Amino acid sequence: MASAGLGADLLLANEVLDEARLRSMVDTARQHDARVTVAVDSPATIAAAATAGVREVLIDVDVGLPRCGVMPDAAGDLAMRAAEVGLVVRGVMGYEGHLQMDLDPSRRAERVREAMIALRSAHRDVGGDIVSAGGTGTHRDLVIGLDDPAGVTEVQAGSYALMDTDYMRHDAGFVPAIDLIGTVISVGARHGVIDVGLKALGMDHGPPTIDGAAVWFCSDEHITFAPDDGSLPRLGDRIRVRPAHLDPTVARHQVMWLVDGDTVVEPWPIDMRHW
Ligand SMILES: Cc1ncc(COP(=O)(O)O)c(C=O)c1O
């Protein structure tokens, strides 16, 4: 993102212990005059950041998702530790990933509010200008601005840019912008087969979909499908497939082709997928 010119204020919203990786990121940021802030949640991630030349961090706070982050009441001490080794603590982040797929809007809003109140209690001890949280499923539940006791200053949503069919179950207000394009390589009595399979798809959120057709099943190299109107596809037809989970799907590919309708505008390399 830094080398693509998007380096005004980037957040690496994850813990990194590997100093070599962090150093390589710091070097890239320097070359492109980019500002990168890194999440930390332990003395070890603070030490790695400081050693690698990272200058700015956010304290990652556990707001209910059992993944990264310190408990809210430990955030202040960790911030002090980061300051002691010369890091600038810009504030806190807390990812309420466990609430993204709660499809009941009022329950979700209430649970997100509780999570953000916990994040703000950590922020009181940590200080700084940033309270960063949220995702595509919860962006509407967040209040922007610190006047509200559950308010935040920035939203970490990412999937909204391309969307996937899992998030489309939500009325999240975004349209899908990503497809895989398969070719029909075999036609049976009642079905067609395209050359897109498990090796090309993140399947942890379920099978992909094809507009106007039923997906029967996916195998390593194939999707078996049948058009809803009873017709059969022809060999060589190009079929658009929508993934159920965008992030791990993208990470299985080397290049994304940016298109305007059916016209290819340019290829985008997916260069961070093995990082
Ligand atoms: C720490 C963190 N913040 C924000 C997000 C954004 O979520 P989404 O892509 O669902 O908008 C994620 C998603 O994995 C995440 O891990």
CSV table of C-alpha atoms and ligand atoms in Angstrom, one decimal:
chain,number,residue,atom,x,y,z
A,1,MET,CA,0.0,0.0,0.0
A,2,ALA,CA,2.9,2.3,0.7
A,3,SER,CA,4.5,1.7,-2.6
A,4,ALA,CA,1.1,2.2,-4.3
A,5,GLY,CA,1.0,5.7,-2.9
A,6,LEU,CA,-1.5,5.0,-0.1
A,7,GLY,CA,1.0,5.7,2.7
A,8,ALA,CA,-0.5,8.8,4.3
A,9,ASP,CA,-1.4,7.0,7.5
A,10,LEU,CA,-1.4,3.2,7.4
A,11,LEU,CA,-2.3,0.8,10.2
A,12,LEU,CA,-0.9,-2.7,10.4
A,13,ALA,CA,-3.8,-3.9,12.6
A,14,ASN,CA,-2.0,-7.1,13.7
A,15,GLU,CA,0.8,-8.2,16.0
A,16,VAL,CA,4.2,-9.0,14.5
A,17,LEU,CA,7.1,-10.6,16.4
A,18,ASP,CA,9.4,-11.1,13.4
A,19,GLU,CA,11.9,-8.2,13.5
A,20,ALA,CA,13.1,-8.9,10.0
A,21,ARG,CA,9.6,-8.6,8.5
A,22,LEU,CA,9.0,-5.4,10.5
A,23,ARG,CA,12.3,-4.0,9.4
A,24,SER,CA,11.5,-4.7,5.8
A,25,MET,CA,8.1,-2.9,6.2
A,26,VAL,CA,9.8,0.0,7.9
A,27,ASP,CA,12.3,0.3,5.0
A,28,THR,CA,9.6,0.2,2.4
A,29,ALA,CA,7.7,2.9,4.3
A,30,ARG,CA,10.8,5.0,4.5
A,31,GLN,CA,11.4,4.7,0.7
A,32,HIS,CA,7.8,5.9,0.0
A,33,ASP,CA,7.6,8.5,2.7
A,34,ALA,CA,4.8,6.5,4.3
A,35,ARG,CA,3.5,6.6,7.9
A,36,VAL,CA,2.9,3.2,9.3
A,37,THR,CA,1.5,2.4,12.8
A,38,VAL,CA,1.7,-1.1,14.2
A,39,ALA,CA,-0.6,-2.9,16.7
A,40,VAL,CA,1.1,-4.3,19.9
A,41,ASP,CA,-0.3,-6.3,22.7
A,42,SER,CA,2.7,-7.6,24.7
A,43,PRO,CA,6.2,-6.6,25.9
A,44,ALA,CA,7.6,-8.9,23.2
A,45,THR,CA,5.7,-7.2,20.3
A,46,ILE,CA,6.7,-3.8,21.7
A,47,ALA,CA,10.4,-4.9,21.8
A,48,ALA,CA,10.2,-6.2,18.2
A,49,ALA,CA,8.6,-3.0,17.0
A,50,ALA,CA,11.2,-0.8,18.8
A,51,THR,CA,14.2,-3.0,17.6
A,52,ALA,CA,12.9,-2.9,14.0
A,53,GLY,CA,12.6,0.9,13.9
A,54,VAL,CA,8.9,1.2,14.0
A,55,ARG,CA,8.1,4.6,15.5
A,56,GLU,CA,4.3,4.6,16.2
A,57,VAL,CA,2.0,1.9,17.8
A,58,LEU,CA,-1.5,1.4,18.9
A,59,ILE,CA,-2.3,-0.8,22.0
A,60,ASP,CA,-4.5,-3.6,20.8
A,61,VAL,CA,-7.3,-4.3,23.3
A,62,ASP,CA,-9.3,-7.5,23.7
A,63,VAL,CA,-13.0,-6.4,23.3
A,64,GLY,CA,-14.5,-9.9,23.4
A,65,LEU,CA,-13.0,-11.7,20.4
A,66,PRO,CA,-10.6,-14.3,21.8
A,67,ARG,CA,-7.7,-13.5,19.5
A,68,CYS,CA,-5.2,-10.6,19.9
A,69,GLY,CA,-5.3,-7.8,22.4
A,70,VAL,CA,-4.6,-7.2,26.1
A,71,MET,CA,-7.5,-7.0,28.6
A,72,PRO,CA,-8.7,-3.3,28.9
A,73,ASP,CA,-7.3,-2.9,32.4
A,74,ALA,CA,-3.8,-3.9,31.3
A,75,ALA,CA,-3.6,-1.5,28.4
A,76,GLY,CA,-2.3,1.5,30.4
A,77,ASP,CA,0.7,-0.4,31.7
A,78,LEU,CA,1.6,-1.7,28.3
A,79,ALA,CA,1.4,1.9,26.8
A,80,MET,CA,3.8,3.0,29.5
A,81,ARG,CA,6.2,0.2,28.5
A,82,ALA,CA,6.0,1.2,24.9
A,83,ALA,CA,6.7,4.8,25.7
A,84,GLU,CA,9.7,3.8,27.9
A,85,VAL,CA,11.4,2.2,24.8
A,86,GLY,CA,10.8,5.3,22.7
A,87,LEU,CA,7.6,4.3,20.8
A,88,VAL,CA,4.9,6.9,20.3
A,89,VAL,CA,1.6,5.5,21.4
A,90,ARG,CA,-1.1,6.9,19.2
A,91,GLY,CA,-4.1,5.3,21.0
A,92,VAL,CA,-5.9,2.0,21.0
A,93,MET,CA,-7.6,-0.5,18.7
A,94,GLY,CA,-10.0,-3.2,19.4
A,95,TYR,CA,-11.5,-5.6,16.9
A,96,GLU,CA,-15.0,-6.9,17.6
A,97,GLY,CA,-14.7,-9.6,15.0
A,98,HIS,CA,-17.0,-12.0,16.9
A,99,LEU,CA,-19.9,-9.6,16.3
A,100,GLN,CA,-19.5,-9.0,12.5
A,101,MET,CA,-21.9,-11.8,11.6
A,102,ASP,CA,-24.6,-11.2,14.2
A,103,LEU,CA,-27.4,-10.5,11.7
A,104,ASP,CA,-29.8,-9.2,14.4
A,105,PRO,CA,-29.3,-5.4,14.0
A,106,SER,CA,-30.5,-4.3,17.5
A,107,ARG,CA,-28.7,-7.1,19.4
A,108,ARG,CA,-25.5,-6.4,17.3
A,109,ALA,CA,-25.7,-2.7,18.0
A,110,GLU,CA,-26.0,-3.3,21.7
A,111,ARG,CA,-23.1,-5.8,21.8
A,112,VAL,CA,-20.9,-3.5,19.7
A,113,ARG,CA,-21.7,-0.6,22.1
A,114,GLU,CA,-20.6,-2.7,25.1
A,115,ALA,CA,-17.4,-3.7,23.3
A,116,MET,CA,-16.6,-0.1,22.4
A,117,ILE,CA,-17.2,1.1,26.0
A,118,ALA,CA,-14.6,-1.5,27.1
A,119,LEU,CA,-12.2,-0.1,24.4
A,120,ARG,CA,-12.8,3.4,25.6
A,121,SER,CA,-12.0,2.4,29.2
A,122,ALA,CA,-8.6,1.2,27.9
A,123,HIS,CA,-8.2,4.5,25.9
A,124,ARG,CA,-8.7,6.5,29.1
A,125,ASP,CA,-5.5,4.8,30.5
A,126,VAL,CA,-3.6,4.8,27.3
A,127,GLY,CA,-4.3,8.3,25.8
A,128,GLY,CA,-3.7,9.4,22.2
A,129,ASP,CA,-5.9,10.5,19.4
A,130,ILE,CA,-6.9,7.2,17.9
A,131,VAL,CA,-9.6,4.8,18.9
A,132,SER,CA,-9.8,2.3,16.0
A,133,ALA,CA,-12.3,-0.5,15.6
A,134,GLY,CA,-14.9,-2.1,13.5
A,135,GLY,CA,-15.4,-4.0,10.3
A,136,THR,CA,-17.8,-4.3,7.4
A,137,GLY,CA,-20.5,-6.0,9.5
A,138,THR,CA,-20.4,-3.5,12.4
A,139,HIS,CA,-19.5,-0.2,10.7
A,140,ARG,CA,-23.1,1.0,11.1
A,141,ASP,CA,-23.1,0.3,14.8
A,142,LEU,CA,-20.1,2.5,15.5
A,143,VAL,CA,-20.4,6.1,16.7
A,144,ILE,CA,-17.8,8.4,15.3
A,145,GLY,CA,-16.3,10.9,17.8
A,146,LEU,CA,-15.2,10.8,21.3
A,147,ASP,CA,-18.0,12.8,22.8
A,148,ASP,CA,-20.1,9.6,22.9
A,149,PRO,CA,-18.9,7.1,25.6
A,150,ALA,CA,-18.7,4.4,23.0
A,151,GLY,CA,-17.4,6.6,20.3
A,152,VAL,CA,-14.4,5.8,18.1
A,153,THR,CA,-12.2,7.8,15.7
A,154,GLU,CA,-11.7,5.4,12.9
A,155,VAL,CA,-13.2,2.3,11.3
A,156,GLN,CA,-11.1,-0.6,10.2
A,157,ALA,CA,-13.5,-2.1,7.7
A,158,GLY,CA,-11.9,-3.8,4.7
A,159,SER,CA,-14.2,-6.3,3.0
A,160,TYR,CA,-16.7,-3.6,2.0
A,161,ALA,CA,-14.4,-2.6,-0.9
A,162,LEU,CA,-15.1,-5.8,-2.8
A,163,MET,CA,-17.7,-7.6,-0.7
A,164,ASP,CA,-18.4,-11.4,-0.6
A,165,THR,CA,-21.6,-13.4,-0.4
A,166,ASP,CA,-21.3,-14.0,3.3
A,167,TYR,CA,-21.3,-10.2,4.0
A,168,MET,CA,-24.1,-9.8,1.4
A,169,ARG,CA,-26.4,-11.7,3.8
A,170,HIS,CA,-26.0,-8.5,5.9
A,171,ASP,CA,-27.7,-5.4,4.6
A,172,ALA,CA,-24.3,-3.7,4.9
A,173,GLY,CA,-25.0,-1.2,2.2
A,174,PHE,CA,-22.3,-2.3,-0.3
A,175,VAL,CA,-22.3,-4.1,-3.6
A,176,PRO,CA,-20.1,-7.0,-4.6
A,177,ALA,CA,-17.2,-6.1,-6.9
A,178,ILE,CA,-15.2,-9.4,-7.1
A,179,ASP,CA,-15.7,-12.5,-9.2
A,180,LEU,CA,-13.6,-15.4,-10.2
A,181,ILE,CA,-14.1,-16.3,-13.9
A,182,GLY,CA,-14.2,-20.0,-14.7
A,183,THR,CA,-14.5,-21.8,-18.0
A,184,VAL,CA,-17.0,-24.6,-18.7
A,185,ILE,CA,-14.8,-27.6,-19.3
A,186,SER,CA,-17.4,-30.4,-19.2
A,187,VAL,CA,-21.1,-30.6,-19.6
A,188,GLY,CA,-23.2,-33.5,-18.2
A,189,ALA,CA,-26.9,-34.4,-18.7
A,190,ARG,CA,-28.1,-31.9,-16.1
A,191,HIS,CA,-25.0,-29.9,-15.1
A,192,GLY,CA,-22.0,-28.0,-16.2
A,193,VAL,CA,-18.5,-28.1,-14.7
A,194,ILE,CA,-16.1,-25.2,-14.5
A,195,ASP,CA,-12.4,-25.1,-13.8
A,196,VAL,CA,-12.6,-23.2,-10.5
A,197,GLY,CA,-12.4,-25.3,-7.3
A,198,LEU,CA,-11.3,-25.5,-3.8
A,199,LYS,CA,-7.7,-24.5,-4.7
A,200,ALA,CA,-9.0,-21.2,-5.9
A,201,LEU,CA,-11.5,-20.4,-3.2
A,202,GLY,CA,-11.6,-19.6,0.5
A,203,MET,CA,-14.4,-22.0,1.7
A,204,ASP,CA,-14.5,-21.3,5.4
A,205,HIS,CA,-17.7,-19.3,5.0
A,206,GLY,CA,-19.4,-21.8,2.7
A,207,PRO,CA,-19.6,-22.5,-1.0
A,208,PRO,CA,-19.4,-19.9,-3.7
A,209,THR,CA,-22.5,-18.8,-5.7
A,210,ILE,CA,-23.2,-18.4,-9.4
A,211,ASP,CA,-26.0,-16.0,-10.4
A,212,GLY,CA,-28.9,-17.8,-12.0
A,213,ALA,CA,-27.6,-21.3,-11.1
A,214,ALA,CA,-27.3,-23.7,-8.3
A,215,VAL,CA,-23.8,-24.7,-7.1
A,216,TRP,CA,-24.0,-28.5,-6.5
A,217,PHE,CA,-20.6,-29.0,-5.0
A,218,CYS,CA,-16.9,-27.9,-5.2
A,219,SER,CA,-14.0,-30.3,-5.6
A,220,ASP,CA,-10.3,-29.6,-5.8
A,221,GLU,CA,-10.3,-28.2,-9.4
A,222,HIS,CA,-14.1,-27.9,-10.2
A,223,ILE,CA,-17.5,-26.5,-9.4
A,224,THR,CA,-20.4,-28.6,-10.6
A,225,PHE,CA,-23.4,-26.4,-11.2
A,226,ALA,CA,-26.8,-26.3,-12.9
A,227,PRO,CA,-28.6,-23.3,-14.4
A,228,ASP,CA,-31.9,-22.5,-12.6
A,229,ASP,CA,-33.9,-22.4,-15.9
A,230,GLY,CA,-33.0,-26.0,-16.8
A,231,SER,CA,-30.7,-25.0,-19.7
A,232,LEU,CA,-27.2,-26.4,-20.1
A,233,PRO,CA,-24.1,-24.3,-20.4
A,234,ARG,CA,-21.9,-24.7,-23.5
A,235,LEU,CA,-18.3,-25.8,-23.4
A,236,GLY,CA,-16.1,-22.8,-23.2
A,237,ASP,CA,-18.7,-20.5,-21.6
A,238,ARG,CA,-17.1,-18.1,-19.1
A,239,ILE,CA,-18.9,-18.2,-15.8
A,240,ARG,CA,-18.7,-15.7,-13.0
A,241,VAL,CA,-18.3,-17.1,-9.5
A,242,ARG,CA,-18.8,-15.1,-6.3
A,243,PRO,CA,-16.7,-16.2,-3.3
A,244,ALA,CA,-18.3,-16.5,0.1
A,245,HIS,CA,-15.1,-15.3,1.9
A,246,LEU,CA,-13.1,-12.7,0.1
A,247,ASP,CA,-9.8,-12.4,2.0
A,248,PRO,CA,-8.6,-16.1,1.9
A,249,THR,CA,-9.9,-16.3,-1.7
A,250,VAL,CA,-7.8,-13.3,-2.8
A,251,ALA,CA,-4.8,-14.8,-1.0
A,252,ARG,CA,-5.0,-17.9,-3.3
A,253,HIS,CA,-4.3,-15.9,-6.4
A,254,GLN,CA,-1.2,-14.1,-7.8
A,255,VAL,CA,-3.0,-11.4,-9.7
A,256,MET,CA,-6.3,-9.5,-9.5
A,257,TRP,CA,-7.6,-8.2,-12.8
A,258,LEU,CA,-9.2,-4.8,-12.5
A,259,VAL,CA,-12.0,-4.5,-15.0
A,260,ASP,CA,-14.5,-1.9,-16.2
A,261,GLY,CA,-17.4,-4.0,-17.5
A,262,ASP,CA,-15.7,-6.6,-19.6
A,263,THR,CA,-12.7,-4.5,-20.4
A,264,VAL,CA,-9.5,-5.2,-18.5
A,265,VAL,CA,-8.0,-2.0,-17.1
A,266,GLU,CA,-4.9,-3.4,-15.5
A,267,PRO,CA,-3.5,-6.3,-13.4
A,268,TRP,CA,-2.9,-5.8,-9.7
A,269,PRO,CA,-0.3,-8.2,-8.3
A,270,ILE,CA,-1.3,-9.8,-5.0
A,271,ASP,CA,2.2,-9.5,-3.5
A,272,MET,CA,1.6,-9.8,0.2
A,273,ARG,CA,-0.1,-13.1,0.2
A,274,HIS,CA,2.7,-15.1,1.7
A,275,TRP,CA,3.8,-12.5,4.2
B,1,LIG,C1,-8.1,-6.5,13.2
B,1,LIG,C2,-9.1,-6.4,12.1
B,1,LIG,N1,-9.7,-5.2,11.9
B,1,LIG,C3,-10.6,-5.1,10.9
B,1,LIG,C4,-11.0,-6.1,10.1
B,1,LIG,C5,-11.9,-5.8,9.0
B,1,LIG,O1,-12.9,-6.5,8.8
B,1,LIG,P1,-13.7,-6.7,7.4
B,1,LIG,O2,-12.8,-7.1,6.3
B,1,LIG,O3,-14.7,-7.7,7.8
B,1,LIG,O4,-14.3,-5.4,7.1
B,1,LIG,C6,-10.4,-7.3,10.2
B,1,LIG,C7,-10.7,-8.5,9.4
B,1,LIG,O5,-10.2,-9.5,9.4
B,1,LIG,C8,-9.4,-7.5,11.3
B,1,LIG,O6,-8.8,-8.7,11.4
